[in-house]
Coordinates of C-alpha atoms in Angstrom, one line a residue:
M1 CA 53.9 -129.5 -12.8
T2 CA 51.1 -131.3 -11.0
E3 CA 48.7 -130.1 -8.3
N4 CA 50.8 -132.3 -5.9
E5 CA 54.1 -130.6 -6.9
S6 CA 55.4 -127.7 -5.0
R7 CA 56.7 -124.3 -6.0
P8 CA 59.4 -122.3 -4.6
G9 CA 58.0 -120.0 -1.9
P10 CA 59.2 -116.5 -0.8
A11 CA 62.6 -116.4 1.0
S12 CA 62.8 -116.7 4.8
T13 CA 65.2 -117.0 7.6
G14 CA 64.4 -120.6 7.7
G15 CA 65.1 -121.4 4.1
H16 CA 62.4 -122.1 1.5
Q17 CA 59.0 -123.3 2.6
P18 CA 56.9 -125.4 0.2
H19 CA 53.9 -123.6 -1.4
Q20 CA 50.9 -125.8 -2.2
N21 CA 48.6 -125.1 -5.1
V22 CA 45.7 -124.6 -2.7
H23 CA 44.1 -121.5 -1.8
P24 CA 43.5 -121.3 1.9
Q25 CA 39.8 -120.2 1.3
Y26 CA 38.8 -121.3 -2.2
G27 CA 40.6 -124.6 -2.3
P28 CA 42.8 -126.2 -4.9
Y29 CA 43.3 -124.6 -8.4
P30 CA 45.4 -125.5 -11.4
Q31 CA 48.6 -123.9 -12.4
Y32 CA 47.2 -122.1 -15.3
G33 CA 43.9 -120.2 -15.1
Y34 CA 41.2 -120.2 -12.6
Q35 CA 39.1 -123.1 -11.6
Q36 CA 35.6 -122.7 -9.8
P37 CA 36.1 -123.3 -6.0
A38 CA 35.6 -127.0 -5.1
S39 CA 33.2 -126.1 -2.3
P40 CA 30.5 -123.3 -2.3
N41 CA 31.7 -120.0 -1.5
P42 CA 29.0 -117.4 -0.2
L43 CA 31.2 -114.7 -1.6
F44 CA 31.1 -116.2 -5.2
T45 CA 28.0 -116.6 -7.5
P46 CA 28.5 -118.2 -10.8
P47 CA 27.0 -116.5 -13.8
A48 CA 23.6 -117.9 -14.8
P49 CA 23.5 -119.8 -18.1
P50 CA 22.0 -117.9 -21.0
V51 CA 18.3 -118.2 -21.4
P52 CA 17.4 -119.3 -25.0
A53 CA 15.2 -117.1 -27.0
P54 CA 11.5 -118.2 -27.4
R55 CA 11.0 -120.6 -30.4
R56 CA 8.3 -118.2 -31.7
S57 CA 10.7 -115.2 -31.7
R58 CA 13.1 -117.2 -33.8
R59 CA 10.6 -118.1 -36.3
L60 CA 9.4 -114.6 -36.6
A61 CA 13.0 -113.5 -37.4
A62 CA 13.2 -116.2 -40.1
V63 CA 10.0 -115.0 -41.5
V64 CA 11.1 -111.5 -41.7
S65 CA 14.4 -112.4 -43.3
G66 CA 12.8 -114.4 -45.8
T67 CA 10.5 -111.5 -46.8
A68 CA 13.5 -109.3 -47.2
L69 CA 15.2 -111.7 -49.4
A70 CA 12.0 -112.0 -51.5
A71 CA 11.8 -108.4 -51.8
A72 CA 15.3 -107.9 -52.9
L73 CA 14.9 -110.6 -55.7
I74 CA 11.8 -109.0 -57.1
G75 CA 13.5 -106.1 -58.9
G76 CA 11.7 -104.1 -59.7
G77 CA 12.7 -98.7 -76.7
A78 CA 12.0 -98.5 -80.0
G79 CA 11.9 -99.5 -83.6
A80 CA 13.3 -99.1 -86.6
T81 CA 14.6 -98.4 -89.7
I82 CA 18.0 -97.1 -89.9
V83 CA 16.3 -93.7 -89.9
G84 CA 15.7 -97.8 -91.7
L85 CA 13.4 -100.1 -93.3
T86 CA 13.0 -103.4 -91.9
G87 CA 10.9 -103.4 -90.5
T88 CA 5.0 -101.7 -51.0
S89 CA 5.2 -102.8 -47.8
A90 CA 7.6 -105.4 -46.3
A91 CA 4.8 -107.7 -45.4
A92 CA 3.4 -107.8 -49.0
P93 CA 6.2 -107.2 -51.7
A94 CA 4.8 -106.1 -54.9
T95 CA 5.0 -108.7 -57.9
S96 CA 4.9 -108.0 -61.5
S97 CA 2.7 -109.8 -64.0
A98 CA 4.4 -112.5 -66.2
V99 CA 5.3 -111.2 -69.6
T100 CA 7.1 -113.1 -72.3
G101 CA 10.2 -111.5 -73.6
Q102 CA 13.2 -109.5 -72.4
T103 CA 12.9 -106.8 -69.7
I104 CA 15.8 -104.6 -69.6
S105 CA 16.2 -102.2 -66.5
S106 CA 14.1 -102.3 -63.5
T107 CA 12.6 -99.0 -62.8
T108 CA 12.1 -95.5 -64.2
S109 CA 12.4 -92.3 -62.1
T110 CA 8.5 -92.1 -61.7
G111 CA 7.5 -95.8 -61.5
D112 CA 8.0 -99.4 -61.9
V113 CA 8.7 -100.5 -65.4
S114 CA 7.2 -104.1 -64.8
A115 CA 3.9 -102.4 -64.1
V116 CA 4.2 -100.3 -67.4
A117 CA 5.2 -103.5 -69.2
A118 CA 2.3 -105.5 -67.8
K119 CA -0.3 -102.8 -69.0
V120 CA 1.2 -102.2 -72.5
V121 CA 2.8 -105.3 -73.7
P122 CA -0.7 -106.8 -74.7
S123 CA -1.4 -103.8 -76.7
V124 CA 1.8 -104.2 -78.9
V125 CA 1.9 -106.7 -81.8
Q126 CA 4.6 -108.1 -84.1
V127 CA 4.0 -107.4 -87.8
N128 CA 5.3 -109.9 -90.2
V129 CA 5.4 -108.9 -93.8
T130 CA 6.2 -110.6 -97.1
T131 CA 7.3 -108.6 -100.1
A132 CA 8.8 -109.2 -103.6
Q133 CA 12.2 -108.6 -101.9
G134 CA 11.8 -111.1 -99.2
E135 CA 10.4 -110.9 -95.6
A136 CA 10.5 -108.2 -93.0
I137 CA 9.5 -107.8 -89.3
G138 CA 8.2 -104.6 -87.5
S139 CA 5.8 -103.9 -84.6
G140 CA 2.4 -102.4 -84.2
V141 CA 0.1 -100.8 -81.7
I142 CA -3.5 -102.0 -81.2
L143 CA -6.1 -99.2 -81.6
S144 CA -9.2 -101.2 -81.3
S145 CA -10.5 -104.4 -79.8
D146 CA -11.5 -105.7 -83.3
G147 CA -8.0 -105.5 -84.9
R148 CA -7.2 -102.1 -86.1
I149 CA -3.4 -101.7 -85.9
L150 CA -1.2 -98.6 -86.0
T151 CA 2.3 -99.1 -87.5
N152 CA 4.9 -97.5 -89.7
A153 CA 4.3 -97.0 -93.5
H154 CA 7.8 -98.3 -94.3
V155 CA 6.9 -101.6 -92.3
V156 CA 4.1 -102.4 -94.8
D157 CA 5.5 -100.8 -97.9
G158 CA 5.2 -103.2 -100.8
A159 CA 3.4 -106.0 -98.7
R160 CA 2.0 -109.0 -100.5
S161 CA 0.9 -110.4 -97.0
V162 CA 0.8 -109.2 -93.5
T163 CA 0.5 -111.3 -90.5
I164 CA -0.2 -110.0 -86.9
T165 CA 1.0 -111.9 -84.0
T166 CA -0.3 -110.7 -80.5
S167 CA 1.7 -110.7 -77.3
D168 CA 0.1 -114.1 -76.2
G169 CA 1.1 -115.8 -79.6
K170 CA -2.2 -115.6 -81.6
K171 CA -1.9 -114.9 -85.2
Y172 CA -4.1 -113.1 -87.7
Q173 CA -3.8 -112.4 -91.4
A174 CA -4.3 -108.6 -91.9
S175 CA -4.8 -106.1 -94.7
V176 CA -3.3 -102.5 -95.2
V177 CA -6.1 -100.0 -94.8
G178 CA -3.8 -97.1 -96.0
A179 CA -0.5 -95.6 -95.4
D180 CA 1.0 -92.0 -95.4
T181 CA 4.6 -92.2 -96.5
K182 CA 5.5 -88.7 -95.6
G183 CA 4.4 -89.1 -92.0
D184 CA 5.6 -92.8 -92.1
I185 CA 2.4 -94.1 -90.6
A186 CA 0.0 -96.8 -91.6
V187 CA -3.1 -98.6 -90.6
V188 CA -3.6 -102.4 -90.9
Q189 CA -6.8 -104.4 -90.0
A190 CA -6.5 -107.9 -88.5
Q191 CA -9.1 -110.1 -90.0
N192 CA -11.7 -111.9 -87.8
A193 CA -10.1 -110.3 -84.5
S194 CA -11.9 -109.7 -81.4
G195 CA -11.3 -109.0 -77.8
L196 CA -8.0 -107.5 -78.3
T197 CA -6.4 -105.0 -75.9
A198 CA -6.5 -101.5 -77.2
A199 CA -3.7 -99.2 -76.1
T200 CA -4.3 -96.0 -74.2
L201 CA -3.1 -93.0 -76.3
G202 CA -1.6 -90.1 -74.5
D203 CA -0.7 -86.6 -75.3
S204 CA 2.9 -86.0 -76.8
G205 CA 2.4 -82.3 -76.4
K206 CA 3.0 -82.7 -72.6
L207 CA 6.3 -84.3 -73.0
V208 CA 9.5 -82.8 -71.4
V209 CA 13.2 -83.3 -72.0
G210 CA 14.5 -85.8 -69.4
Q211 CA 11.1 -87.5 -69.0
S212 CA 11.4 -91.3 -68.4
V213 CA 10.0 -93.4 -71.4
V214 CA 9.7 -97.2 -72.1
A215 CA 9.7 -98.6 -75.7
I216 CA 8.1 -101.9 -76.5
G217 CA 8.3 -103.9 -79.7
S218 CA 10.0 -106.8 -81.6
P219 CA 13.8 -106.0 -82.4
G220 CA 15.2 -108.7 -84.4
G221 CA 12.0 -110.8 -84.1
L222 CA 12.3 -110.8 -80.2
Q223 CA 8.7 -110.0 -79.5
N224 CA 7.5 -108.3 -76.2
T225 CA 11.0 -106.8 -75.7
V226 CA 11.0 -103.8 -73.2
T227 CA 13.6 -101.2 -72.9
T228 CA 13.9 -98.0 -70.9
G229 CA 15.4 -94.5 -71.4
I230 CA 14.5 -90.7 -71.4
V231 CA 13.3 -88.1 -73.8
S232 CA 16.6 -86.7 -75.3
A233 CA 15.1 -84.0 -77.3
L234 CA 11.7 -82.8 -78.9
N235 CA 10.8 -81.7 -82.3
R236 CA 13.9 -83.2 -83.9
P237 CA 13.9 -83.0 -87.8
L238 CA 15.4 -86.1 -89.2
S239 CA 17.3 -84.0 -91.8
D240 CA 19.2 -82.5 -88.9
V241 CA 20.9 -85.8 -88.5
G242 CA 21.1 -86.9 -92.2
E243 CA 22.1 -83.7 -93.9
Q244 CA 26.0 -84.2 -93.3
Q245 CA 25.8 -87.8 -94.8
Q246 CA 24.7 -86.8 -98.3
Q247 CA 28.3 -87.6 -99.9
Q248 CA 28.6 -91.0 -98.3
Q249 CA 26.5 -94.0 -97.5
S250 CA 24.0 -92.7 -95.1
P251 CA 23.8 -94.4 -91.6
F252 CA 20.1 -94.0 -91.9
G253 CA 19.9 -96.4 -94.9
R254 CA 17.2 -96.0 -97.5
Q255 CA 14.9 -93.8 -95.5
T256 CA 17.4 -90.9 -95.3
S257 CA 18.6 -91.3 -98.7
N258 CA 15.0 -91.0 -100.0
E259 CA 14.6 -87.9 -97.9
S260 CA 15.2 -85.5 -100.8
S261 CA 12.5 -87.2 -102.9
S262 CA 8.8 -86.9 -102.8
S263 CA 8.5 -90.6 -101.4
G264 CA 10.7 -90.2 -98.3
P265 CA 9.5 -89.6 -94.7
S266 CA 9.3 -86.1 -93.4
Y267 CA 8.5 -85.4 -89.7
T268 CA 9.8 -84.1 -86.6
A269 CA 10.5 -86.7 -83.9
I270 CA 10.8 -87.4 -80.3
Q271 CA 14.6 -88.3 -79.8
T272 CA 15.3 -91.0 -77.0
D273 CA 18.2 -93.0 -75.8
A274 CA 15.9 -96.0 -75.2
S275 CA 17.4 -98.8 -77.2
I276 CA 15.7 -98.8 -80.6
N277 CA 16.6 -101.6 -83.1
Q278 CA 15.5 -102.9 -86.5
G279 CA 12.2 -104.5 -85.9
N280 CA 10.9 -102.0 -83.4
S281 CA 9.5 -99.9 -86.0
G282 CA 5.8 -99.2 -85.5
G283 CA 6.0 -100.1 -81.7
A284 CA 5.0 -98.1 -78.8
L285 CA 7.1 -95.5 -76.7
V286 CA 5.1 -95.0 -73.6
N287 CA 5.4 -92.8 -70.6
A288 CA 5.5 -93.9 -67.1
Q289 CA 1.6 -94.2 -67.0
G290 CA 1.6 -96.6 -69.7
E291 CA 0.3 -94.1 -72.3
V292 CA 1.6 -94.3 -75.8
I293 CA 3.2 -91.0 -76.6
G294 CA 5.1 -92.0 -79.6
I295 CA 5.4 -94.7 -82.5
N296 CA 9.0 -95.9 -82.7
S297 CA 10.3 -95.3 -86.4
A298 CA 14.0 -94.9 -86.8
L299 CA 17.5 -95.1 -85.2
Y300 CA 20.8 -93.6 -86.0
S301 CA 23.5 -96.0 -86.5
P302 CA 27.0 -94.8 -87.9
S303 CA 28.3 -98.2 -88.1
A304 CA 25.8 -98.9 -90.9
S305 CA 27.7 -96.6 -93.3
A306 CA 30.8 -99.0 -93.1
S307 CA 29.5 -102.5 -92.6
G308 CA 25.7 -102.3 -93.5
A309 CA 24.8 -103.6 -90.2
A310 CA 22.9 -101.4 -87.7
G311 CA 22.3 -101.3 -83.9
S312 CA 21.4 -98.9 -81.3
V313 CA 24.0 -96.3 -80.2
G314 CA 21.3 -94.4 -77.8
I315 CA 20.0 -92.2 -80.6
G316 CA 16.4 -93.4 -81.5
F317 CA 13.3 -91.6 -82.9
A318 CA 9.6 -91.8 -82.6
I319 CA 6.7 -90.1 -84.2
P320 CA 4.8 -88.0 -81.8
I321 CA 1.5 -89.7 -81.1
N322 CA -0.6 -86.6 -81.6
D323 CA 0.8 -86.4 -85.3
A324 CA 0.2 -90.1 -85.6
K325 CA -3.5 -89.8 -84.4
T326 CA -4.1 -87.0 -87.0
I327 CA -2.8 -89.2 -89.7
V328 CA -4.8 -92.1 -88.6
N329 CA -8.1 -90.1 -88.7
Q330 CA -7.3 -89.0 -92.4
I331 CA -6.5 -92.7 -93.3
V332 CA -9.5 -94.1 -91.7
N333 CA -12.1 -91.4 -92.5
G334 CA -10.5 -90.1 -95.7

């Protein structure tokens, strides 16, 4: 129906009158919907068009959104034998130092793991050892800027040559200063080293169960690997875990099977669920302040009894740093 067509009007005595599609006051309008009057009407004021936001406001919104996205993208352990021989504000979001390696997990309950890693990774080295049986990989903690290194005794056991690799890739030949097989602690000296970053040693006597910890080392030769967890238990004798395995191949490998002999390690350990794998031995277990509170030394892996392979099942062990410091003093000072 067009604007010129008529509709049936209301009934009247005179028959039907045509009804035009025209409002007597507002003018013509279409069949469907409303059309603005053709002529101005003092009773009708059309709505004002929307006023665009100032360009500066839009730009500010874009900057804030970009900052939030950047903040969202910036997220933000241990080693072993098989208890085994192998050796801020939105305007300025915090950034972490670049660290080569694998960083697992973003935060601990008390701080940012990236900050702990940035502080401690330069103080942890990879230890490559050649023995009559072949080659082995472990980790170590720098004690002095001239290259004194703390590691596990089982890492350098039978060593014919030792090579130290720092976190930035520099390599040094090293010699074994001494070792305590019972305490599983050894000291090696990197030759012609200077300017190394010594670790900050903490107080393992202040540890509590449930405290967050970070492990740093070279599991499987993957240097500068960082993992996180908590202190699962304190003063854990390794014999508590290995004594039920005496009639079968022990998941602790050679270290536990030697426990009954005079040459086997014997110490009470910090138990942690931070991921510990072969190659972490001698590496650092640190608190949220980046202080070394343990030397990663062993892992419990039941699968090793069946297949010979070993991997972390969340039961790892570290030598308390207070015990390690006592042994180091005995080795160095006689």
